[in-house]
Amino acid sequence: AAEPAAQAEGCWGTGPTVTDTLGVRWPTRYCNNFLAGDVYNYVDGRWQPIGRLNAGDSWFVCQSHGPENPPVGEWLNDIWLYTEADVVWAAGGWGGFPATHVSGGENYEPIPNLDWCPWENTLARRGTPTTPGK
């Protein structure tokens, strides 16, 4: 089945205003995560799964570079979309969801129509070690 035009182009519309575990209020946009997957965050000094996001149309706050995404077929990326997991294991469920699981992106490109996170320009870029001490 073909994707709706809005979803094929990346994110669309206006989602709810949400408050993360740090108390920051964020506007959101809807994007289609065509594949369920883990939401990641830094816990105990390492990037690890802290929850699970179901497949479907979900809201996302913003996107930023980070560690390599889990590959999906030939799709590769190092961009993560900030959101809250549907199933929470740790860190309040807030973290990064891999761009490789979201419609509209290209390899190592941002998801169209979703803002960059305010911390984007302070994070390591692709090719720069993301693990402390390396």
mmCIF file of N, CA and C in Angstrom:
data_model
loop_
_atom_site.group_PDB
_atom_site.id
_atom_site.type_symbol
_atom_site.label_atom_id
_atom_site.label_comp_id
_atom_site.label_asym_id
_atom_site.label_seq_id
_atom_site.Cartn_x
_atom_site.Cartn_y
_atom_site.Cartn_z
ATOM 1 N N ALA A 1 0.843 -1.188 0.000
ATOM 2 C CA ALA A 1 0.000 0.000 0.000
ATOM 3 C C ALA A 1 0.879 1.238 0.000
ATOM 4 N N ALA A 2 0.452 2.221 -0.750
ATOM 5 C CA ALA A 2 1.214 3.476 -0.822
ATOM 6 C C ALA A 2 0.988 4.295 0.438
ATOM 7 N N GLU A 3 2.041 5.039 0.836
ATOM 8 C CA GLU A 3 1.906 5.926 1.992
ATOM 9 C C GLU A 3 1.130 7.168 1.578
ATOM 10 N N PRO A 4 0.360 7.769 2.496
ATOM 11 C CA PRO A 4 -0.240 9.060 2.197
ATOM 12 C C PRO A 4 0.854 10.072 1.876
ATOM 13 N N ALA A 5 0.554 11.049 1.026
ATOM 14 C CA ALA A 5 1.563 12.018 0.578
ATOM 15 C C ALA A 5 2.242 12.721 1.740
ATOM 16 N N ALA A 6 1.479 13.115 2.759
ATOM 17 C CA ALA A 6 2.073 13.831 3.889
ATOM 18 C C ALA A 6 3.119 12.970 4.580
ATOM 19 N N GLN A 7 2.848 11.697 4.732
ATOM 20 C CA GLN A 7 3.773 10.816 5.420
ATOM 21 C C GLN A 7 5.004 10.539 4.567
ATOM 22 N N ALA A 8 4.844 10.447 3.254
ATOM 23 C CA ALA A 8 5.974 10.188 2.383
ATOM 24 C C ALA A 8 6.976 11.336 2.427
ATOM 25 N N GLU A 9 6.505 12.537 2.775
ATOM 26 C CA GLU A 9 7.364 13.714 2.806
ATOM 27 C C GLU A 9 7.974 13.962 4.174
ATOM 28 N N GLY A 10 7.711 13.114 5.129
ATOM 29 C CA GLY A 10 8.241 13.312 6.477
ATOM 30 C C GLY A 10 7.121 13.630 7.447
ATOM 31 N N CYS A 11 7.402 14.552 8.368
ATOM 32 C CA CYS A 11 6.434 14.878 9.418
ATOM 33 C C CYS A 11 5.411 15.897 8.933
ATOM 34 N N TRP A 12 4.305 15.989 9.648
ATOM 35 C CA TRP A 12 3.212 16.862 9.241
ATOM 36 C C TRP A 12 2.392 17.268 10.462
ATOM 37 N N GLY A 13 1.564 18.278 10.267
ATOM 38 C CA GLY A 13 0.557 18.653 11.263
ATOM 39 C C GLY A 13 1.127 19.115 12.589
ATOM 40 N N THR A 14 0.220 19.290 13.521
ATOM 41 C CA THR A 14 0.571 19.721 14.867
ATOM 42 C C THR A 14 0.096 18.668 15.846
ATOM 43 N N GLY A 15 1.028 18.163 16.626
ATOM 44 C CA GLY A 15 0.697 17.196 17.662
ATOM 45 C C GLY A 15 0.417 17.913 18.968
ATOM 46 N N PRO A 16 0.296 17.172 20.052
ATOM 47 C CA PRO A 16 0.023 17.772 21.353
ATOM 48 C C PRO A 16 1.241 18.535 21.882
ATOM 49 N N THR A 17 1.009 19.458 22.793
ATOM 50 C CA THR A 17 2.102 20.056 23.554
ATOM 51 C C THR A 17 2.355 19.115 24.717
ATOM 52 N N VAL A 18 3.614 18.706 24.878
ATOM 53 C CA VAL A 18 3.964 17.692 25.868
ATOM 54 C C VAL A 18 4.996 18.252 26.846
ATOM 55 N N THR A 19 5.109 17.609 28.001
ATOM 56 C CA THR A 19 6.105 17.986 29.004
ATOM 57 C C THR A 19 6.984 16.786 29.288
ATOM 58 N N ASP A 20 8.315 16.961 29.102
ATOM 59 C CA ASP A 20 9.223 15.837 29.325
ATOM 60 C C ASP A 20 9.569 15.686 30.806
ATOM 61 N N THR A 21 10.416 14.733 31.124
ATOM 62 C CA THR A 21 10.747 14.430 32.523
ATOM 63 C C THR A 21 11.554 15.545 33.190
ATOM 64 N N LEU A 22 12.108 16.466 32.394
ATOM 65 C CA LEU A 22 12.830 17.610 32.952
ATOM 66 C C LEU A 22 11.904 18.802 33.183
ATOM 67 N N GLY A 23 10.623 18.637 32.836
ATOM 68 C CA GLY A 23 9.655 19.713 33.016
ATOM 69 C C GLY A 23 9.598 20.705 31.874
ATOM 70 N N VAL A 24 10.258 20.403 30.768
ATOM 71 C CA VAL A 24 10.251 21.290 29.597
ATOM 72 C C VAL A 24 9.022 20.973 28.749
ATOM 73 N N ARG A 25 8.289 22.037 28.379
ATOM 74 C CA ARG A 25 7.112 21.884 27.509
ATOM 75 C C ARG A 25 7.550 22.022 26.053
ATOM 76 N N TRP A 26 7.052 21.133 25.216
ATOM 77 C CA TRP A 26 7.460 21.075 23.813
ATOM 78 C C TRP A 26 6.249 21.006 22.883
ATOM 79 N N PRO A 27 6.287 21.712 21.760
ATOM 80 C CA PRO A 27 5.319 21.461 20.688
ATOM 81 C C PRO A 27 5.765 20.200 19.946
ATOM 82 N N THR A 28 4.855 19.524 19.305
ATOM 83 C CA THR A 28 5.206 18.299 18.570
ATOM 84 C C THR A 28 4.598 18.314 17.175
ATOM 85 N N ARG A 29 5.096 17.395 16.351
ATOM 86 C CA ARG A 29 4.549 17.146 15.015
ATOM 87 C C ARG A 29 4.378 15.641 14.871
ATOM 88 N N TYR A 30 3.472 15.251 14.018
ATOM 89 C CA TYR A 30 3.265 13.829 13.756
ATOM 90 C C TYR A 30 4.209 13.343 12.662
ATOM 91 N N CYS A 31 4.697 12.136 12.822
ATOM 92 C CA CYS A 31 5.516 11.448 11.825
ATOM 93 C C CYS A 31 5.067 9.985 11.839
ATOM 94 N N ASN A 32 5.286 9.291 10.717
ATOM 95 C CA ASN A 32 4.931 7.875 10.668
ATOM 96 C C ASN A 32 6.158 7.041 10.961
ATOM 97 N N ASN A 33 6.141 6.360 12.101
ATOM 98 C CA ASN A 33 7.190 5.378 12.365
ATOM 99 C C ASN A 33 6.631 4.045 11.879
ATOM 100 N N PHE A 34 7.093 3.674 10.678
ATOM 101 C CA PHE A 34 6.559 2.492 9.998
ATOM 102 C C PHE A 34 6.974 1.198 10.678
ATOM 103 N N LEU A 35 7.899 1.302 11.626
ATOM 104 C CA LEU A 35 8.411 0.134 12.305
ATOM 105 C C LEU A 35 8.500 0.430 13.796
ATOM 106 N N ALA A 36 7.962 -0.449 14.626
ATOM 107 C CA ALA A 36 8.125 -0.295 16.076
ATOM 108 C C ALA A 36 9.609 -0.387 16.408
ATOM 109 N N GLY A 37 10.011 0.206 17.511
ATOM 110 C CA GLY A 37 11.414 0.116 17.887
ATOM 111 C C GLY A 37 11.655 0.663 19.274
ATOM 112 N N ASP A 38 12.882 0.505 19.723
ATOM 113 C CA ASP A 38 13.260 0.980 21.046
ATOM 114 C C ASP A 38 13.556 2.471 21.029
ATOM 115 N N VAL A 39 13.242 3.118 22.148
ATOM 116 C CA VAL A 39 13.615 4.506 22.412
ATOM 117 C C VAL A 39 14.854 4.418 23.305
ATOM 118 N N TYR A 40 15.877 5.219 22.996
ATOM 119 C CA TYR A 40 17.155 5.154 23.692
ATOM 120 C C TYR A 40 17.442 6.445 24.454
ATOM 121 N N ASN A 41 18.228 6.323 25.519
ATOM 122 C CA ASN A 41 18.721 7.481 26.250
ATOM 123 C C ASN A 41 19.994 7.055 26.972
ATOM 124 N N TYR A 42 20.727 8.041 27.482
ATOM 125 C CA TYR A 42 21.924 7.726 28.266
ATOM 126 C C TYR A 42 21.510 7.390 29.686
ATOM 127 N N VAL A 43 21.756 6.173 30.096
ATOM 128 C CA VAL A 43 21.466 5.700 31.455
ATOM 129 C C VAL A 43 22.730 5.006 31.944
ATOM 130 N N ASP A 44 23.169 5.343 33.131
ATOM 131 C CA ASP A 44 24.395 4.778 33.690
ATOM 132 C C ASP A 44 25.581 4.963 32.746
ATOM 133 N N GLY A 45 25.622 6.125 32.085
ATOM 134 C CA GLY A 45 26.760 6.473 31.249
ATOM 135 C C GLY A 45 26.826 5.827 29.886
ATOM 136 N N ARG A 46 25.749 5.122 29.478
ATOM 137 C CA ARG A 46 25.784 4.530 28.140
ATOM 138 C C ARG A 46 24.431 4.658 27.449
ATOM 139 N N TRP A 47 24.467 4.661 26.135
ATOM 140 C CA TRP A 47 23.285 4.776 25.271
ATOM 141 C C TRP A 47 22.605 3.425 25.237
ATOM 142 N N GLN A 48 21.387 3.356 25.747
ATOM 143 C CA GLN A 48 20.717 2.060 25.827
ATOM 144 C C GLN A 48 19.204 2.215 25.719
ATOM 145 N N PRO A 49 18.491 1.142 25.374
ATOM 146 C CA PRO A 49 17.036 1.206 25.259
ATOM 147 C C PRO A 49 16.399 1.493 26.621
ATOM 148 N N ILE A 50 15.422 2.436 26.603
ATOM 149 C CA ILE A 50 14.720 2.793 27.843
ATOM 150 C C ILE A 50 13.211 2.642 27.694
ATOM 151 N N GLY A 51 12.772 2.197 26.509
ATOM 152 C CA GLY A 51 11.349 2.007 26.259
ATOM 153 C C GLY A 51 11.122 1.565 24.832
ATOM 154 N N ARG A 52 9.859 1.390 24.493
ATOM 155 C CA ARG A 52 9.486 0.903 23.160
ATOM 156 C C ARG A 52 8.384 1.792 22.592
ATOM 157 N N LEU A 53 8.522 2.140 21.318
ATOM 158 C CA LEU A 53 7.504 2.929 20.622
ATOM 159 C C LEU A 53 6.830 2.028 19.608
ATOM 160 N N ASN A 54 5.501 1.979 19.671
ATOM 161 C CA ASN A 54 4.730 1.172 18.732
ATOM 162 C C ASN A 54 4.781 1.782 17.337
ATOM 163 N N ALA A 55 4.570 0.974 16.325
ATOM 164 C CA ALA A 55 4.499 1.470 14.951
ATOM 165 C C ALA A 55 3.217 2.268 14.764
ATOM 166 N N GLY A 56 3.250 3.236 13.855
ATOM 167 C CA GLY A 56 2.070 4.041 13.530
ATOM 168 C C GLY A 56 2.422 5.512 13.471
ATOM 169 N N ASP A 57 1.396 6.353 13.479
ATOM 170 C CA ASP A 57 1.605 7.796 13.490
ATOM 171 C C ASP A 57 1.833 8.230 14.929
ATOM 172 N N SER A 58 3.013 8.735 15.217
ATOM 173 C CA SER A 58 3.384 9.145 16.569
ATOM 174 C C SER A 58 3.825 10.601 16.541
ATOM 175 N N TRP A 59 3.795 11.248 17.700
ATOM 176 C CA TRP A 59 4.304 12.619 17.772
ATOM 177 C C TRP A 59 5.778 12.599 18.163
ATOM 178 N N PHE A 60 6.504 13.574 17.625
ATOM 179 C CA PHE A 60 7.919 13.749 17.916
ATOM 180 C C PHE A 60 8.182 15.229 18.171
ATOM 181 N N VAL A 61 9.163 15.509 19.019
ATOM 182 C CA VAL A 61 9.494 16.882 19.398
ATOM 183 C C VAL A 61 10.474 17.498 18.410
ATOM 184 N N CYS A 62 11.581 16.806 18.164
ATOM 185 C CA CYS A 62 12.666 17.353 17.358
ATOM 186 C C CYS A 62 13.619 16.217 17.001
ATOM 187 N N GLN A 63 14.708 16.535 16.291
ATOM 188 C CA GLN A 63 15.676 15.516 15.905
ATOM 189 C C GLN A 63 17.098 16.039 16.101
ATOM 190 N N SER A 64 18.025 15.111 16.340
ATOM 191 C CA SER A 64 19.428 15.487 16.503
ATOM 192 C C SER A 64 20.321 14.294 16.172
ATOM 193 N N HIS A 65 21.586 14.597 15.886
ATOM 194 C CA HIS A 65 22.567 13.547 15.621
ATOM 195 C C HIS A 65 22.938 12.832 16.911
ATOM 196 N N GLY A 66 23.358 11.598 16.785
ATOM 197 C CA GLY A 66 23.795 10.807 17.915
ATOM 198 C C GLY A 66 24.497 9.562 17.412
ATOM 199 N N PRO A 67 24.516 8.507 18.214
ATOM 200 C CA PRO A 67 25.135 7.245 17.777
ATOM 201 C C PRO A 67 24.413 6.670 16.554
ATOM 202 N N GLU A 68 25.052 5.744 15.892
ATOM 203 C CA GLU A 68 24.439 5.082 14.738
ATOM 204 C C GLU A 68 23.099 4.458 15.129
ATOM 205 N N ASN A 69 22.116 4.574 14.244
ATOM 206 C CA ASN A 69 20.826 3.912 14.425
ATOM 207 C C ASN A 69 20.974 2.418 14.179
ATOM 208 N N PRO A 70 20.058 1.617 14.743
ATOM 209 C CA PRO A 70 19.989 0.223 14.298
ATOM 210 C C PRO A 70 19.612 0.243 12.808
ATOM 211 N N PRO A 71 20.365 -0.437 11.948
ATOM 212 C CA PRO A 71 20.026 -0.412 10.521
ATOM 213 C C PRO A 71 18.711 -1.131 10.248
ATOM 214 N N VAL A 72 18.020 -0.672 9.231
ATOM 215 C CA VAL A 72 16.795 -1.323 8.771
ATOM 216 C C VAL A 72 17.012 -1.587 7.287
ATOM 217 N N GLY A 73 17.312 -2.845 6.943
ATOM 218 C CA GLY A 73 17.663 -3.157 5.560
ATOM 219 C C GLY A 73 18.890 -2.351 5.184
ATOM 220 N N GLU A 74 18.758 -1.556 4.120
ATOM 221 C CA GLU A 74 19.870 -0.706 3.690
ATOM 222 C C GLU A 74 19.763 0.716 4.237
ATOM 223 N N TRP A 75 18.784 0.966 5.104
ATOM 224 C CA TRP A 75 18.619 2.305 5.679
ATOM 225 C C TRP A 75 19.584 2.490 6.834
ATOM 226 N N LEU A 76 20.385 3.553 6.766
ATOM 227 C CA LEU A 76 21.375 3.874 7.789
ATOM 228 C C LEU A 76 21.216 5.334 8.201
ATOM 229 N N ASN A 77 21.439 5.631 9.476
ATOM 230 C CA ASN A 77 21.349 7.017 9.916
ATOM 231 C C ASN A 77 21.985 7.151 11.290
ATOM 232 N N ASP A 78 22.235 8.403 11.666
ATOM 233 C CA ASP A 78 22.735 8.721 12.999
ATOM 234 C C ASP A 78 21.892 9.853 13.593
ATOM 235 N N ILE A 79 20.664 9.956 13.108
ATOM 236 C CA ILE A 79 19.729 10.976 13.602
ATOM 237 C C ILE A 79 18.666 10.283 14.442
ATOM 238 N N TRP A 80 18.345 10.920 15.560
ATOM 239 C CA TRP A 80 17.382 10.389 16.528
ATOM 240 C C TRP A 80 16.288 11.425 16.751
ATOM 241 N N LEU A 81 15.046 10.965 16.863
ATOM 242 C CA LEU A 81 13.897 11.838 17.072
ATOM 243 C C LEU A 81 13.487 11.763 18.539
ATOM 244 N N TYR A 82 13.406 12.917 19.180
ATOM 245 C CA TYR A 82 13.079 12.997 20.606
ATOM 246 C C TYR A 82 11.582 12.781 20.809
ATOM 247 N N THR A 83 11.233 11.802 21.660
ATOM 248 C CA THR A 83 9.843 11.444 21.911
ATOM 249 C C THR A 83 9.730 10.708 23.237
ATOM 250 N N GLU A 84 8.524 10.290 23.544
ATOM 251 C CA GLU A 84 8.261 9.492 24.737
ATOM 252 C C GLU A 84 7.806 8.105 24.302
ATOM 253 N N ALA A 85 8.385 7.080 24.901
ATOM 254 C CA ALA A 85 8.047 5.698 24.563
ATOM 255 C C ALA A 85 6.608 5.363 24.962
ATOM 256 N N ASP A 86 6.003 4.437 24.242
ATOM 257 C CA ASP A 86 4.685 3.917 24.612
ATOM 258 C C ASP A 86 4.789 2.963 25.795
ATOM 259 N N VAL A 87 5.866 2.183 25.829
ATOM 260 C CA VAL A 87 6.139 1.253 26.925
ATOM 261 C C VAL A 87 7.439 1.726 27.565
ATOM 262 N N VAL A 88 7.391 2.065 28.845
ATOM 263 C CA VAL A 88 8.535 2.672 29.531
ATOM 264 C C VAL A 88 9.270 1.656 30.389
ATOM 265 N N TRP A 89 10.610 1.603 30.229
ATOM 266 C CA TRP A 89 11.454 0.733 31.043
ATOM 267 C C TRP A 89 12.322 1.539 32.003
ATOM 268 N N ALA A 90 12.771 2.728 31.582
ATOM 269 C CA ALA A 90 13.686 3.541 32.398
ATOM 270 C C ALA A 90 13.657 4.986 31.903
ATOM 271 N N ALA A 91 14.286 5.882 32.666
ATOM 272 C CA ALA A 91 14.471 7.287 32.281
ATOM 273 C C ALA A 91 13.156 7.992 31.947
ATOM 274 N N GLY A 92 12.060 7.535 32.524
ATOM 275 C CA GLY A 92 10.767 8.159 32.259
ATOM 276 C C GLY A 92 10.254 7.941 30.848
ATOM 277 N N GLY A 93 10.967 7.125 30.062
ATOM 278 C CA GLY A 93 10.523 6.823 28.706
ATOM 279 C C GLY A 93 10.883 7.851 27.660
ATOM 280 N N TRP A 94 11.534 8.932 28.044
ATOM 281 C CA TRP A 94 11.898 9.990 27.096
ATOM 282 C C TRP A 94 13.285 9.754 26.531
ATOM 283 N N GLY A 95 13.400 9.838 25.204
ATOM 284 C CA GLY A 95 14.700 9.658 24.587
ATOM 285 C C GLY A 95 14.612 9.747 23.083
ATOM 286 N N GLY A 96 15.583 9.124 22.425
ATOM 287 C CA GLY A 96 15.692 9.187 20.978
ATOM 288 C C GLY A 96 15.165 7.932 20.303
ATOM 289 N N PHE A 97 14.426 8.143 19.212
ATOM 290 C CA PHE A 97 13.904 7.055 18.393
ATOM 291 C C PHE A 97 14.638 7.110 17.055
ATOM 292 N N PRO A 98 15.101 5.971 16.532
ATOM 293 C CA PRO A 98 15.940 5.996 15.329
ATOM 294 C C PRO A 98 15.213 6.463 14.070
ATOM 295 N N ALA A 99 15.867 7.362 13.337
ATOM 296 C CA ALA A 99 15.313 7.870 12.081
ATOM 297 C C ALA A 99 15.124 6.756 11.055
ATOM 298 N N THR A 100 15.877 5.660 11.178
ATOM 299 C CA THR A 100 15.732 4.545 10.238
ATOM 300 C C THR A 100 14.365 3.879 10.333
ATOM 301 N N HIS A 101 13.609 4.187 11.376
ATOM 302 C CA HIS A 101 12.280 3.602 11.581
ATOM 303 C C HIS A 101 11.144 4.562 11.187
ATOM 304 N N VAL A 102 11.506 5.741 10.629
ATOM 305 C CA VAL A 102 10.518 6.788 10.354
ATOM 306 C C VAL A 102 10.449 7.075 8.853
ATOM 307 N N SER A 103 9.240 7.186 8.331
ATOM 308 C CA SER A 103 9.023 7.441 6.905
ATOM 309 C C SER A 103 9.536 8.818 6.495
ATOM 310 N N GLY A 104 10.025 8.899 5.271
ATOM 311 C CA GLY A 104 10.382 10.183 4.677
ATOM 312 C C GLY A 104 11.854 10.517 4.687
ATOM 313 N N GLY A 105 12.669 9.747 5.384
ATOM 314 C CA GLY A 105 14.090 10.074 5.468
ATOM 315 C C GLY A 105 14.921 9.399 4.397
ATOM 316 N N GLU A 106 16.161 9.831 4.296
ATOM 317 C CA GLU A 106 17.165 9.233 3.419
ATOM 318 C C GLU A 106 18.357 8.874 4.292
ATOM 319 N N ASN A 107 19.261 8.065 3.778
ATOM 320 C CA ASN A 107 20.446 7.710 4.546
ATOM 321 C C ASN A 107 21.203 8.962 4.981
ATOM 322 N N TYR A 108 21.455 9.042 6.282
ATOM 323 C CA TYR A 108 22.209 10.140 6.898
ATOM 324 C C TYR A 108 21.641 11.518 6.585
ATOM 325 N N GLU A 109 20.336 11.602 6.443
ATOM 326 C CA GLU A 109 19.645 12.877 6.244
ATOM 327 C C GLU A 109 18.574 13.018 7.321
ATOM 328 N N PRO A 110 18.206 14.258 7.655
ATOM 329 C CA PRO A 110 17.143 14.451 8.644
ATOM 330 C C PRO A 110 15.783 14.044 8.088
ATOM 331 N N ILE A 111 14.840 13.825 8.991
ATOM 332 C CA ILE A 111 13.454 13.566 8.599
ATOM 333 C C ILE A 111 12.853 14.920 8.213
ATOM 334 N N PRO A 112 12.291 15.045 7.013
ATOM 335 C CA PRO A 112 11.741 16.332 6.583
ATOM 336 C C PRO A 112 10.615 16.836 7.496
ATOM 337 N N ASN A 113 10.560 18.135 7.655
ATOM 338 C CA ASN A 113 9.483 18.843 8.359
ATOM 339 C C ASN A 113 9.481 18.624 9.867
ATOM 340 N N LEU A 114 10.648 18.313 10.446
ATOM 341 C CA LEU A 114 10.777 18.218 11.899
ATOM 342 C C LEU A 114 11.982 19.054 12.301
ATOM 343 N N ASP A 115 11.783 19.953 13.274
ATOM 344 C CA ASP A 115 12.850 20.852 13.711
ATOM 345 C C ASP A 115 14.019 20.101 14.323
ATOM 346 N N TRP A 116 15.187 20.750 14.307
ATOM 347 C CA TRP A 116 16.350 20.252 15.024
ATOM 348 C C TRP A 116 16.153 20.541 16.501
ATOM 349 N N CYS A 117 16.663 19.671 17.346
ATOM 350 C CA CYS A 117 16.613 19.876 18.795
ATOM 351 C C CYS A 117 17.568 21.010 19.182
ATOM 352 N N PRO A 118 17.255 21.721 20.261
ATOM 353 C CA PRO A 118 18.125 22.827 20.672
ATOM 354 C C PRO A 118 19.546 22.379 21.013
ATOM 355 N N TRP A 119 19.725 21.120 21.388
ATOM 356 C CA TRP A 119 21.056 20.630 21.746
ATOM 357 C C TRP A 119 21.836 20.099 20.548
ATOM 358 N N GLU A 120 21.272 20.155 19.355
ATOM 359 C CA GLU A 120 21.906 19.575 18.166
ATOM 360 C C GLU A 120 23.339 20.072 17.978
ATOM 361 N N ASN A 121 23.579 21.368 18.091
ATOM 362 C CA ASN A 121 24.917 21.868 17.790
ATOM 363 C C ASN A 121 25.921 21.613 18.909
ATOM 364 N N THR A 122 25.521 20.935 19.988
ATOM 365 C CA THR A 122 26.479 20.584 21.030
ATOM 366 C C THR A 122 26.820 19.096 21.009
ATOM 367 N N LEU A 123 26.154 18.325 20.151
ATOM 368 C CA LEU A 123 26.387 16.868 20.102
ATOM 369 C C LEU A 123 27.484 16.509 19.114
ATOM 370 N N ALA A 124 28.068 15.353 19.340
ATOM 371 C CA ALA A 124 29.081 14.849 18.410
ATOM 372 C C ALA A 124 28.439 14.581 17.055
ATOM 373 N N ARG A 125 29.157 14.874 16.008
ATOM 374 C CA ARG A 125 28.700 14.613 14.647
ATOM 375 C C ARG A 125 29.138 13.211 14.224
ATOM 376 N N ARG A 126 28.514 12.714 13.167
ATOM 377 C CA ARG A 126 28.889 11.411 12.620
ATOM 378 C C ARG A 126 30.384 11.406 12.323
ATOM 379 N N GLY A 127 31.046 10.328 12.684
ATOM 380 C CA GLY A 127 32.475 10.212 12.472
ATOM 381 C C GLY A 127 33.286 10.626 13.694
ATOM 382 N N THR A 128 32.633 11.262 14.661
ATOM 383 C CA THR A 128 33.296 11.642 15.908
ATOM 384 C C THR A 128 32.872 10.648 16.966
ATOM 385 N N PRO A 129 33.826 10.113 17.727
ATOM 386 C CA PRO A 129 33.432 9.135 18.752
ATOM 387 C C PRO A 129 32.368 9.686 19.701
ATOM 388 N N THR A 130 31.382 8.864 20.011
ATOM 389 C CA THR A 130 30.312 9.290 20.910
ATOM 390 C C THR A 130 30.436 8.634 22.279
ATOM 391 N N THR A 131 31.437 7.770 22.431
ATOM 392 C CA THR A 131 31.648 7.106 23.704
ATOM 393 C C THR A 131 32.764 7.835 24.451
ATOM 394 N N PRO A 132 32.511 8.286 25.678
ATOM 395 C CA PRO A 132 33.560 8.989 26.424
ATOM 396 C C PRO A 132 34.838 8.163 26.487
ATOM 397 N N GLY A 133 35.978 8.838 26.335
ATOM 398 C CA GLY A 133 37.263 8.181 26.443
ATOM 399 C C GLY A 133 37.774 7.560 25.165
ATOM 400 N N LYS A 134 36.990 7.610 24.083
ATOM 401 C CA LYS A 134 37.474 7.049 22.815
ATOM 402 C C LYS A 134 37.913 8.139 21.879
#
